[in-house]
mmCIF file of C-alpha atoms and ligand atoms in Angstrom:
data_model
loop_
_atom_site.group_PDB
_atom_site.id
_atom_site.type_symbol
_atom_site.label_atom_id
_atom_site.label_comp_id
_atom_site.label_asym_id
_atom_site.label_seq_id
_atom_site.Cartn_x
_atom_site.Cartn_y
_atom_site.Cartn_z
ATOM 1 C CA UNK U 255 116.175 20.817 6.869
ATOM 2 C CA UNK U 256 117.968 20.688 3.529
ATOM 3 C CA UNK U 257 116.762 17.661 1.522
ATOM 4 C CA UNK U 258 119.662 16.035 -0.341
ATOM 5 C CA UNK U 259 119.043 14.559 -3.802
ATOM 6 C CA UNK U 260 121.182 11.425 -4.137
ATOM 7 C CA UNK U 261 121.733 9.956 -7.633
ATOM 8 C CA UNK U 262 123.238 6.433 -7.682
ATOM 9 C CA UNK U 263 123.714 6.640 -11.481
ATOM 10 C CA UNK U 264 126.089 9.618 -11.070
ATOM 11 C CA UNK U 265 127.418 9.157 -7.525
ATOM 12 C CA UNK U 266 128.829 5.764 -6.448
ATOM 13 C CA UNK U 267 128.515 6.771 -2.756
ATOM 14 C CA UNK U 268 124.763 7.542 -2.984
ATOM 15 C CA UNK U 269 123.559 4.162 -1.666
ATOM 16 C CA UNK U 270 126.011 4.162 1.251
ATOM 17 C CA UNK U 271 124.983 7.740 2.123
ATOM 18 C CA UNK U 272 121.308 6.696 2.154
ATOM 19 C CA UNK U 273 122.143 3.662 4.317
ATOM 20 C CA UNK U 274 124.079 5.819 6.810
ATOM 21 C CA UNK U 275 121.194 8.316 7.092
ATOM 22 C CA UNK U 276 118.730 5.454 7.707
ATOM 23 C CA UNK U 277 120.990 3.886 10.352
ATOM 24 C CA UNK U 278 121.107 7.296 12.044
ATOM 25 C CA UNK U 279 117.298 7.357 12.342
ATOM 26 C CA UNK U 280 116.609 9.717 9.400
ATOM 27 C CA UNK U 281 113.791 9.481 6.849
ATOM 28 C CA UNK U 282 114.791 8.961 3.185
ATOM 29 C CA UNK U 283 112.703 8.854 -0.020
ATOM 30 C CA UNK U 284 113.634 5.719 -1.976
ATOM 31 C CA UNK U 285 112.715 4.349 -5.411
ATOM 32 C CA UNK U 286 110.897 1.010 -5.670
ATOM 33 C CA UNK U 287 109.312 -0.696 -8.686
ATOM 34 C CA UNK U 288 105.804 0.267 -7.460
ATOM 35 C CA UNK U 289 105.982 3.910 -6.260
ATOM 36 C CA UNK U 290 108.575 5.909 -4.280
ATOM 37 C CA UNK U 291 108.701 4.974 -0.591
ATOM 38 C CA UNK U 292 109.338 7.132 2.476
ATOM 39 C CA UNK U 293 111.713 4.923 4.417
ATOM 40 C CA UNK U 294 112.986 4.692 7.998
ATOM 41 C CA UNK U 295 114.336 1.947 10.270
ATOM 42 C CA UNK U 296 111.236 -0.231 10.909
ATOM 43 C CA UNK U 297 112.598 -1.304 14.318
ATOM 44 C CA UNK U 298 113.094 2.265 15.628
ATOM 45 C CA UNK U 299 109.815 3.790 16.860
ATOM 46 C CA UNK U 300 111.218 7.338 16.879
ATOM 47 C CA UNK U 301 112.485 7.107 13.284
ATOM 48 C CA UNK U 302 109.141 5.637 12.216
ATOM 49 C CA UNK U 303 107.221 8.418 13.965
ATOM 50 C CA UNK U 304 109.094 10.904 11.750
ATOM 51 C CA UNK U 305 107.592 9.219 8.660
ATOM 52 C CA UNK U 306 104.095 9.900 10.000
ATOM 53 C CA UNK U 307 105.018 13.539 10.760
ATOM 54 C CA UNK U 308 106.599 14.180 7.341
ATOM 55 C CA UNK U 309 103.553 12.802 5.492
ATOM 56 C CA UNK U 310 100.856 14.064 7.824
ATOM 57 C CA UNK U 311 99.702 10.435 7.975
ATOM 58 C CA UNK U 312 97.047 9.260 10.478
ATOM 59 C CA UNK U 313 98.640 7.128 13.229
ATOM 60 C CA UNK U 314 96.338 4.147 12.660
ATOM 61 C CA UNK U 315 97.486 3.696 9.051
ATOM 62 C CA UNK U 316 100.113 0.917 9.153
ATOM 63 C CA UNK U 317 103.387 0.941 7.217
ATOM 64 C CA UNK U 318 104.767 -1.845 5.046
ATOM 65 C CA UNK U 319 108.083 -3.330 6.178
ATOM 66 C CA UNK U 320 110.551 -3.815 3.302
ATOM 67 C CA UNK U 321 113.155 -6.571 3.294
ATOM 68 C CA UNK U 322 115.919 -7.672 0.900
ATOM 69 C CA UNK U 323 116.155 -11.359 1.779
ATOM 70 C CA UNK U 324 113.648 -14.135 2.508
ATOM 71 C CA UNK U 325 115.416 -14.940 5.798
ATOM 72 C CA UNK U 326 114.308 -11.564 7.184
ATOM 73 C CA UNK U 327 110.666 -12.752 7.300
ATOM 74 C CA UNK U 328 111.491 -14.864 10.368
ATOM 75 C CA UNK U 329 112.652 -11.734 12.219
ATOM 76 C CA UNK U 330 109.478 -9.778 11.489
ATOM 77 C CA UNK U 331 106.566 -12.226 11.302
ATOM 78 C CA UNK U 332 105.536 -14.571 14.134
ATOM 79 C CA UNK U 333 104.698 -17.276 11.578
ATOM 80 C CA UNK U 334 105.563 -17.941 7.922
ATOM 81 C CA UNK U 335 102.826 -20.375 6.842
ATOM 82 C CA UNK U 336 103.025 -22.509 3.663
ATOM 83 C CA UNK U 337 100.605 -20.207 1.767
ATOM 84 C CA UNK U 338 102.862 -17.230 2.456
ATOM 85 C CA UNK U 339 105.906 -19.216 1.399
ATOM 86 C CA UNK U 340 104.171 -20.179 -1.851
ATOM 87 C CA UNK U 341 103.314 -16.520 -2.564
ATOM 88 C CA UNK U 342 106.873 -15.439 -1.755
ATOM 89 C CA UNK U 343 108.222 -18.147 -4.065
ATOM 90 C CA UNK U 344 105.969 -17.010 -6.914
ATOM 91 C CA UNK U 345 106.016 -13.198 -6.617
ATOM 92 C CA UNK U 346 108.967 -12.037 -4.474
ATOM 93 C CA UNK U 347 110.915 -9.986 -5.089
ATOM 94 C CA UNK U 348 108.012 -7.974 -6.509
ATOM 95 C CA UNK U 349 104.941 -5.781 -5.968
ATOM 96 C CA UNK U 350 103.230 -7.958 -3.327
ATOM 97 C CA UNK U 351 102.752 -7.229 0.398
ATOM 98 C CA UNK U 352 101.839 -10.162 2.643
ATOM 99 C CA UNK U 353 100.135 -9.469 5.999
ATOM 100 C CA UNK U 354 101.161 -11.889 8.776
ATOM 101 C CA UNK U 355 101.009 -11.880 12.593
ATOM 102 C CA UNK U 356 103.884 -9.698 13.817
ATOM 103 C CA UNK U 357 106.735 -10.296 16.231
ATOM 104 C CA UNK U 358 107.044 -8.092 19.322
ATOM 105 C CA UNK U 359 110.225 -6.455 18.002
ATOM 106 C CA UNK U 360 108.152 -4.652 15.354
ATOM 107 C CA UNK U 361 106.995 -1.504 17.181
ATOM 108 C CA UNK U 362 103.268 -0.767 17.365
ATOM 109 C CA UNK U 363 103.848 2.597 15.655
ATOM 110 C CA UNK U 364 105.109 0.698 12.568
ATOM 111 C CA UNK U 365 102.027 -1.544 12.424
ATOM 112 C CA UNK U 366 99.563 1.274 13.131
ATOM 113 C CA UNK U 367 98.660 -0.359 16.475
ATOM 114 C CA UNK U 368 97.835 -3.748 14.881
ATOM 115 C CA UNK U 369 99.192 -7.155 15.912
ATOM 116 C CA UNK U 370 99.924 -7.898 12.271
ATOM 117 C CA UNK U 371 102.566 -6.606 9.881
ATOM 118 C CA UNK U 372 102.740 -6.071 6.111
ATOM 119 C CA UNK U 373 105.976 -7.399 4.566
ATOM 120 C CA UNK U 374 107.336 -6.793 1.076
ATOM 121 C CA UNK U 375 110.518 -7.784 -0.751
ATOM 122 C CA UNK U 376 110.838 -5.188 -3.528
ATOM 123 C CA UNK U 377 112.497 -6.083 -6.852
ATOM 124 C CA UNK U 378 114.027 -2.654 -7.533
ATOM 125 C CA UNK U 379 117.836 -3.122 -7.365
ATOM 126 C CA UNK U 380 118.340 0.312 -5.739
ATOM 127 C CA UNK U 381 115.677 -0.426 -3.086
ATOM 128 C CA UNK U 382 117.379 -3.743 -2.320
ATOM 129 C CA UNK U 383 120.812 -2.094 -2.146
ATOM 130 C CA UNK U 384 119.524 0.606 0.246
ATOM 131 C CA UNK U 385 117.915 -1.998 2.558
ATOM 132 C CA UNK U 386 121.224 -3.921 2.614
ATOM 133 C CA UNK U 387 123.238 -0.732 3.229
ATOM 134 C CA UNK U 388 120.918 0.252 6.100
ATOM 135 C CA UNK U 389 121.262 -3.235 7.614
ATOM 136 C CA UNK U 390 117.710 -3.131 9.011
ATOM 137 C CA UNK U 391 114.214 -3.705 7.586
ATOM 138 C CA UNK U 392 112.744 -0.435 6.295
ATOM 139 C CA UNK U 393 109.227 0.757 7.069
ATOM 140 C CA UNK U 394 108.034 2.719 4.052
ATOM 141 C CA UNK U 395 104.648 4.044 3.005
ATOM 142 C CA UNK U 396 104.277 5.857 -0.314
ATOM 143 C CA UNK U 397 106.404 9.029 -0.396
ATOM 144 C CA UNK U 398 103.605 11.558 -0.854
ATOM 145 C CA UNK U 399 101.854 13.984 1.459
ATOM 146 C CA UNK U 400 98.912 12.119 2.966
ATOM 147 C CA UNK U 401 95.880 12.335 0.661
ATOM 148 C CA UNK U 402 97.849 13.316 -2.462
ATOM 149 C CA UNK U 403 98.547 11.009 -5.416
ATOM 150 C CA UNK U 404 101.486 8.658 -4.827
ATOM 151 C CA UNK U 405 104.865 9.605 -6.254
ATOM 152 C CA UNK U 406 106.436 7.812 -9.215
ATOM 153 C CA UNK U 407 109.477 10.067 -9.786
ATOM 154 C CA UNK U 408 112.053 11.692 -7.476
ATOM 155 C CA UNK U 409 110.704 15.087 -8.658
ATOM 156 C CA UNK U 410 107.221 14.182 -7.326
ATOM 157 C CA UNK U 411 108.791 13.370 -3.943
ATOM 158 C CA UNK U 412 110.612 16.741 -3.987
ATOM 159 C CA UNK U 413 107.286 18.531 -4.719
ATOM 160 C CA UNK U 414 105.660 17.009 -1.631
ATOM 161 C CA UNK U 415 108.477 16.604 0.905
ATOM 162 C CA UNK U 416 111.373 18.968 0.111
ATOM 163 C CA UNK U 417 112.695 20.428 3.373
ATOM 164 C CA UNK U 418 110.967 17.802 5.571
ATOM 165 C CA UNK U 419 113.173 14.730 5.018
ATOM 166 C CA UNK U 420 116.939 14.128 4.979
ATOM 167 C CA UNK U 421 117.305 12.848 1.408
ATOM 168 C CA UNK U 422 115.674 11.453 -1.721
ATOM 169 C CA UNK U 423 117.376 8.768 -3.818
ATOM 170 C CA UNK U 424 116.638 9.213 -7.532
ATOM 171 C CA UNK U 425 116.135 5.855 -9.248
ATOM 172 C CA UNK U 426 114.211 7.188 -12.277
ATOM 173 C CA UNK U 427 110.504 6.613 -12.960
ATOM 174 C CA UNK U 428 108.816 3.581 -11.332
ATOM 175 C CA UNK U 429 108.173 0.674 -13.710
ATOM 176 C CA UNK U 430 104.904 -0.599 -12.127
ATOM 177 C CA UNK U 431 103.511 2.816 -11.141
ATOM 178 C CA UNK U 432 100.807 1.737 -8.639
ATOM 179 C CA UNK U 433 101.429 0.422 -5.128
ATOM 180 C CA UNK U 434 101.867 -3.209 -4.137
ATOM 181 C CA UNK U 435 99.010 -5.669 -3.870
ATOM 182 C CA UNK U 436 98.180 -6.241 -0.183
ATOM 183 C CA UNK U 437 96.952 -9.734 0.769
ATOM 184 C CA UNK U 438 96.173 -10.792 4.325
ATOM 185 C CA UNK U 439 96.907 -14.344 5.467
ATOM 186 C CA UNK U 440 95.767 -13.632 9.039
ATOM 187 C CA UNK U 441 92.133 -14.683 8.675
ATOM 188 C CA UNK U 442 90.424 -17.979 7.882
ATOM 189 C CA UNK U 443 90.833 -17.378 4.152
ATOM 190 C CA UNK U 444 93.262 -15.250 2.116
ATOM 191 C CA UNK U 445 91.836 -11.774 1.606
ATOM 192 C CA UNK U 446 92.795 -9.100 -0.910
ATOM 193 C CA UNK U 447 92.987 -5.791 0.969
ATOM 194 C CA UNK U 448 94.402 -3.638 -1.819
ATOM 195 C CA UNK U 449 94.766 -4.409 -5.545
ATOM 196 C CA UNK U 450 98.174 -3.541 -6.962
ATOM 197 C CA UNK U 451 101.053 -4.708 -9.131
ATOM 198 C CA UNK U 452 100.220 -8.432 -8.697
ATOM 199 C CA UNK U 453 96.722 -9.150 -10.029
ATOM 200 C CA UNK U 454 93.905 -10.990 -8.231
ATOM 201 C CA UNK U 455 94.167 -13.638 -10.960
ATOM 202 C CA UNK U 456 97.884 -14.116 -10.131
ATOM 203 C CA UNK U 457 97.073 -14.476 -6.410
ATOM 204 C CA UNK U 458 94.352 -17.015 -7.112
ATOM 205 C CA UNK U 459 96.718 -19.042 -9.321
ATOM 206 C CA UNK U 460 98.729 -19.748 -6.143
ATOM 207 C CA UNK U 461 96.115 -19.599 -3.353
ATOM 208 C CA UNK U 462 92.839 -20.716 -4.966
ATOM 209 C CA UNK U 463 89.888 -18.471 -4.141
ATOM 210 C CA UNK U 464 90.797 -15.138 -2.543
ATOM 211 C CA UNK U 465 88.170 -13.006 -0.780
ATOM 212 C CA UNK U 466 87.977 -9.401 -1.907
ATOM 213 C CA UNK U 467 87.638 -6.757 0.782
ATOM 214 C CA UNK U 468 84.537 -4.546 0.578
ATOM 215 C CA UNK U 469 86.703 -1.411 0.848
ATOM 216 C CA UNK U 470 87.929 -2.062 -2.701
ATOM 217 C CA UNK U 471 84.547 -1.485 -4.206
ATOM 218 C CA UNK U 472 82.874 1.166 -2.058
ATOM 219 C CA UNK U 473 83.602 4.169 0.108
ATOM 220 C CA UNK U 474 84.235 3.296 3.751
ATOM 221 C CA UNK U 475 83.159 5.715 6.439
ATOM 222 C CA UNK U 476 86.039 7.271 8.438
ATOM 223 C CA UNK U 477 84.623 5.878 11.690
ATOM 224 C CA UNK U 478 84.357 2.274 10.472
ATOM 225 C CA UNK U 479 86.755 -0.485 11.450
ATOM 226 C CA UNK U 480 88.359 -1.926 8.286
ATOM 227 C CA UNK U 481 90.926 -4.635 7.634
ATOM 228 C CA UNK U 482 93.349 -2.317 5.777
ATOM 229 C CA UNK U 483 93.118 1.017 7.562
ATOM 230 C CA UNK U 484 94.643 2.867 4.599
ATOM 231 C CA UNK U 485 91.596 2.040 2.475
ATOM 232 C CA UNK U 486 89.229 4.334 4.364
ATOM 233 C CA UNK U 487 91.132 7.596 3.881
ATOM 234 C CA UNK U 488 90.665 10.049 1.015
ATOM 235 C CA UNK U 489 93.538 9.218 -1.224
ATOM 236 C CA UNK U 490 95.246 9.975 -4.494
ATOM 237 C CA UNK U 491 93.118 13.065 -4.915
ATOM 238 C CA UNK U 492 93.919 16.156 -6.960
ATOM 239 C CA UNK U 493 92.478 19.445 -5.646
ATOM 240 C CA UNK U 494 89.497 19.450 -8.041
ATOM 241 C CA UNK U 495 86.550 17.062 -7.487
ATOM 242 C CA UNK U 496 86.894 13.960 -9.670
ATOM 243 C CA UNK U 497 83.963 12.049 -11.219
ATOM 244 C CA UNK U 498 84.689 8.595 -12.675
ATOM 245 C CA UNK U 499 82.693 7.624 -15.753
ATOM 246 C CA UNK U 500 82.721 3.857 -16.143
ATOM 247 C CA UNK U 501 81.856 2.280 -19.518
ATOM 248 C CA UNK U 502 83.449 1.543 -22.883
ATOM 249 C CA UNK U 503 85.959 4.196 -24.026
ATOM 250 C CA UNK U 504 83.453 5.412 -26.651
ATOM 251 C CA UNK U 505 80.474 5.563 -24.262
ATOM 252 C CA UNK U 506 82.407 7.289 -21.479
ATOM 253 C CA UNK U 507 83.920 9.814 -23.933
ATOM 254 C CA UNK U 508 80.420 10.636 -25.265
ATOM 255 C CA UNK U 509 79.051 11.070 -21.757
ATOM 256 C CA UNK U 510 81.966 13.244 -20.599
ATOM 257 C CA UNK U 511 81.797 15.404 -23.732
ATOM 258 C CA UNK U 512 78.168 16.218 -22.950
ATOM 259 C CA UNK U 513 79.010 17.337 -19.376
ATOM 260 C CA UNK U 514 81.906 19.713 -20.106
ATOM 261 C CA UNK U 515 81.708 23.182 -18.591
ATOM 262 C CA UNK U 516 84.056 26.162 -18.613
ATOM 263 C CA UNK U 517 86.579 24.831 -16.054
ATOM 264 C CA UNK U 518 86.349 21.104 -16.714
ATOM 265 C CA UNK U 519 89.285 18.751 -16.935
ATOM 266 C CA UNK U 520 89.340 15.297 -18.501
ATOM 267 C CA UNK U 521 91.558 12.394 -17.469
ATOM 268 C CA UNK U 522 91.335 10.194 -20.533
ATOM 269 C CA UNK U 523 92.875 7.408 -22.564
ATOM 270 C CA UNK U 524 95.378 8.541 -25.236
ATOM 271 C CA UNK U 525 93.062 7.403 -28.014
ATOM 272 C CA UNK U 526 90.167 9.573 -26.745
ATOM 273 C CA UNK U 527 92.161 12.805 -26.245
ATOM 274 C CA UNK U 528 91.481 14.345 -29.681
ATOM 275 C CA UNK U 529 87.769 14.367 -28.861
ATOM 276 C CA UNK U 530 88.287 16.926 -26.059
ATOM 277 C CA UNK U 531 90.964 19.126 -27.651
ATOM 278 C CA UNK U 532 90.147 22.803 -27.097
ATOM 279 C CA UNK U 533 87.093 21.890 -24.986
ATOM 280 C CA UNK U 534 88.750 21.075 -21.653
ATOM 281 C CA UNK U 535 92.077 20.633 -19.880
ATOM 282 C CA UNK U 536 93.091 17.161 -21.056
ATOM 283 C CA UNK U 537 95.555 14.857 -19.304
ATOM 284 C CA UNK U 538 96.078 11.393 -20.798
ATOM 285 C CA UNK U 539 97.200 8.231 -18.993
ATOM 286 C CA UNK U 540 97.946 5.653 -21.684
ATOM 287 C CA UNK U 541 96.087 3.722 -24.399
ATOM 288 C CA UNK U 542 92.615 2.347 -23.517
ATOM 289 C CA UNK U 543 93.798 -1.228 -24.143
ATOM 290 C CA UNK U 544 96.982 -1.066 -22.029
ATOM 291 C CA UNK U 545 96.279 -1.056 -18.277
ATOM 292 C CA UNK U 546 99.980 -1.630 -17.440
ATOM 293 C CA UNK U 547 100.857 1.654 -19.153
ATOM 294 C CA UNK U 548 97.884 3.350 -17.427
ATOM 295 C CA UNK U 549 99.306 2.155 -14.082
ATOM 296 C CA UNK U 550 102.654 3.812 -14.883
ATOM 297 C CA UNK U 551 101.021 7.115 -15.856
ATOM 298 C CA UNK U 552 97.920 7.549 -13.677
ATOM 299 C CA UNK U 553 99.481 9.273 -10.632
ATOM 300 C CA UNK U 554 101.573 11.652 -12.749
ATOM 301 C CA UNK U 555 98.451 12.591 -14.750
ATOM 302 C CA UNK U 556 96.415 13.194 -11.561
ATOM 303 C CA UNK U 557 99.214 15.404 -10.194
ATOM 304 C CA UNK U 558 99.364 17.505 -13.391
ATOM 305 C CA UNK U 559 95.779 18.709 -12.818
ATOM 306 C CA UNK U 560 96.980 20.614 -9.751
ATOM 307 C CA UNK U 561 98.930 22.974 -12.061
ATOM 308 C CA UNK U 562 95.711 23.887 -13.918
ATOM 309 C CA UNK U 563 92.584 25.943 -13.142
ATOM 310 C CA UNK U 564 90.174 22.993 -13.376
ATOM 311 C CA UNK U 565 87.426 22.924 -10.799
ATOM 312 C CA UNK U 566 86.043 19.530 -11.879
ATOM 313 C CA UNK U 567 87.621 16.501 -13.506
ATOM 314 C CA UNK U 568 85.900 13.702 -15.437
ATOM 315 C CA UNK U 569 87.911 10.475 -15.580
ATOM 316 C CA UNK U 570 87.764 7.435 -17.831
ATOM 317 C CA UNK U 571 88.507 4.117 -16.162
ATOM 318 C CA UNK U 572 89.658 0.673 -17.421
ATOM 319 C CA UNK U 573 87.842 -2.645 -16.825
ATOM 320 C CA UNK U 574 88.701 -4.473 -13.590
ATOM 321 C CA UNK U 575 90.722 -7.408 -14.878
ATOM 322 C CA UNK U 576 94.485 -7.859 -14.407
ATOM 323 C CA UNK U 577 96.233 -4.680 -13.277
ATOM 324 C CA UNK U 578 93.116 -2.771 -14.424
ATOM 325 C CA UNK U 579 91.631 -3.576 -10.974
ATOM 326 C CA UNK U 580 94.411 -1.537 -9.315
ATOM 327 C CA UNK U 581 94.174 1.335 -11.819
ATOM 328 C CA UNK U 582 90.391 1.587 -11.498
ATOM 329 C CA UNK U 583 90.629 1.365 -7.675
ATOM 330 C CA UNK U 584 93.059 4.324 -7.568
ATOM 331 C CA UNK U 585 90.886 6.437 -9.901
ATOM 332 C CA UNK U 586 87.738 5.598 -7.901
ATOM 333 C CA UNK U 587 89.524 6.534 -4.670
ATOM 334 C CA UNK U 588 90.732 9.802 -6.231
ATOM 335 C CA UNK U 589 87.046 10.462 -6.927
ATOM 336 C CA UNK U 590 85.945 9.530 -3.397
ATOM 337 C CA UNK U 591 83.892 6.780 -5.152
ATOM 338 C CA UNK U 592 81.881 9.420 -7.037
ATOM 339 C CA UNK U 593 81.085 7.136 -9.977
ATOM 340 C CA UNK U 594 78.772 7.314 -13.001
ATOM 341 C CA UNK U 595 78.355 3.704 -14.172
ATOM 342 C CA UNK U 596 77.124 3.641 -17.782
ATOM 343 C CA UNK U 597 77.050 -0.178 -17.755
ATOM 344 C CA UNK U 598 74.474 -0.371 -14.951
ATOM 345 C CA UNK U 599 71.390 -2.243 -16.071
ATOM 346 C CA UNK U 600 73.272 -3.776 -19.004
ATOM 347 C CA UNK U 601 73.586 -7.563 -19.051
HETATM 348 P P1 AMP I 962 101.147 2.844 1.633
HETATM 349 O O1 AMP I 962 102.512 2.313 1.888
HETATM 350 O O2 AMP I 962 101.001 4.308 1.752
HETATM 351 O O3 AMP I 962 100.643 2.343 0.336
HETATM 352 O O4 AMP I 962 100.245 2.227 2.769
HETATM 353 C C1 AMP I 962 100.378 0.883 3.140
HETATM 354 C C2 AMP I 962 99.028 0.241 3.200
HETATM 355 O O5 AMP I 962 99.189 -1.152 3.374
HETATM 356 C C3 AMP I 962 98.200 0.703 4.382
HETATM 357 O O6 AMP I 962 97.505 1.882 4.125
HETATM 358 C C4 AMP I 962 97.275 -0.490 4.587
HETATM 359 O O7 AMP I 962 96.139 -0.349 3.748
HETATM 360 C C5 AMP I 962 98.118 -1.676 4.164
HETATM 361 N N1 AMP I 962 98.718 -2.357 5.317
HETATM 362 C C6 AMP I 962 99.970 -2.257 5.801
HETATM 363 N N2 AMP I 962 100.141 -3.012 6.909
HETATM 364 C C7 AMP I 962 98.953 -3.592 7.155
HETATM 365 C C8 AMP I 962 98.457 -4.474 8.172
HETATM 366 N N3 AMP I 962 99.234 -4.905 9.168
HETATM 367 N N4 AMP I 962 97.173 -4.847 8.097
HETATM 368 C C9 AMP I 962 96.385 -4.410 7.094
HETATM 369 N N5 AMP I 962 96.779 -3.569 6.119
HETATM 370 C C10 AMP I 962 98.043 -3.168 6.131
HETATM 371 MG MG1 MG I 963 100.043 5.691 0.276
#
């Protein structure tokens, strides 16, 4: 299959072409504010099964259903409780996925066999225009090969999926850079299943206390039952083994410097890069004090290591407040939760 690159900035028919492909049951890579999505008609089980094939994604890993109007929630979710409405009011359109009980018209293949469904109203104008042009809700996981870092440019999507999908719509680099926050409203209390573009603090400002799923902090065994199935799989990983070194930028840089061998790589903050020059392959992902910039750069930096000869990578990691929780979660997952915590034992 020839994968078409569609550019709305140069071609006024690009959005309509993407919509027509989606209506015809094809899979299309689309830009969103979080990461690129691999979209298909969420109501068509055959189209959705092609997403799983193109990515090599395990069947029990549910997809998020993307909408472009609040009214669509009623067609997808069995209930739209006041807490969900309050979240939608505060953070939609935006990088937040709300899990609700699903309606029967959402096929089981879309929800990974669950009776619940993740719904998101993205803010990216091109994503919204494509959903409207398709005329159906779009199921879309991140547009990467399963296990690889998510994609934040159309070129990343080409690297992973060229030849396997009908088209990719180029909307430029993603402005958030990490995936949406996933919050479940299906249990007794609201539960954060995945940190992302909306922070835990922002959720709690609307919902009060939010429980944090265990899968955010530790590695979950492949055989275990978890609330967000995606959290148990190896994810975001470059080919080389990653070790996260958690501590202040100075302490982690000192520690990493002492470990460097012949084929080491370092994923570090901009302001620590000079320290490693000539000693290791260095990829930076933003200033130590700017987690929003780190979110935009982290997946691209992880991908760049695959063009190098590194056999091991040491990674710095931001503190877990604000969007730093999402950045540190992605780096820890890239490392398979192989973490050196220099703050352990400190008060
Ligand atoms: P991706 O789009 O690749 O970021 O994957 C979407 C992720 O959202 C999944 O891996 C799950 O962790 C989560 N998710 C989607 N739908 C549900 C659901 N119904 N219940 C729990 N988690 C979900
Ligand atoms: Mg993904």
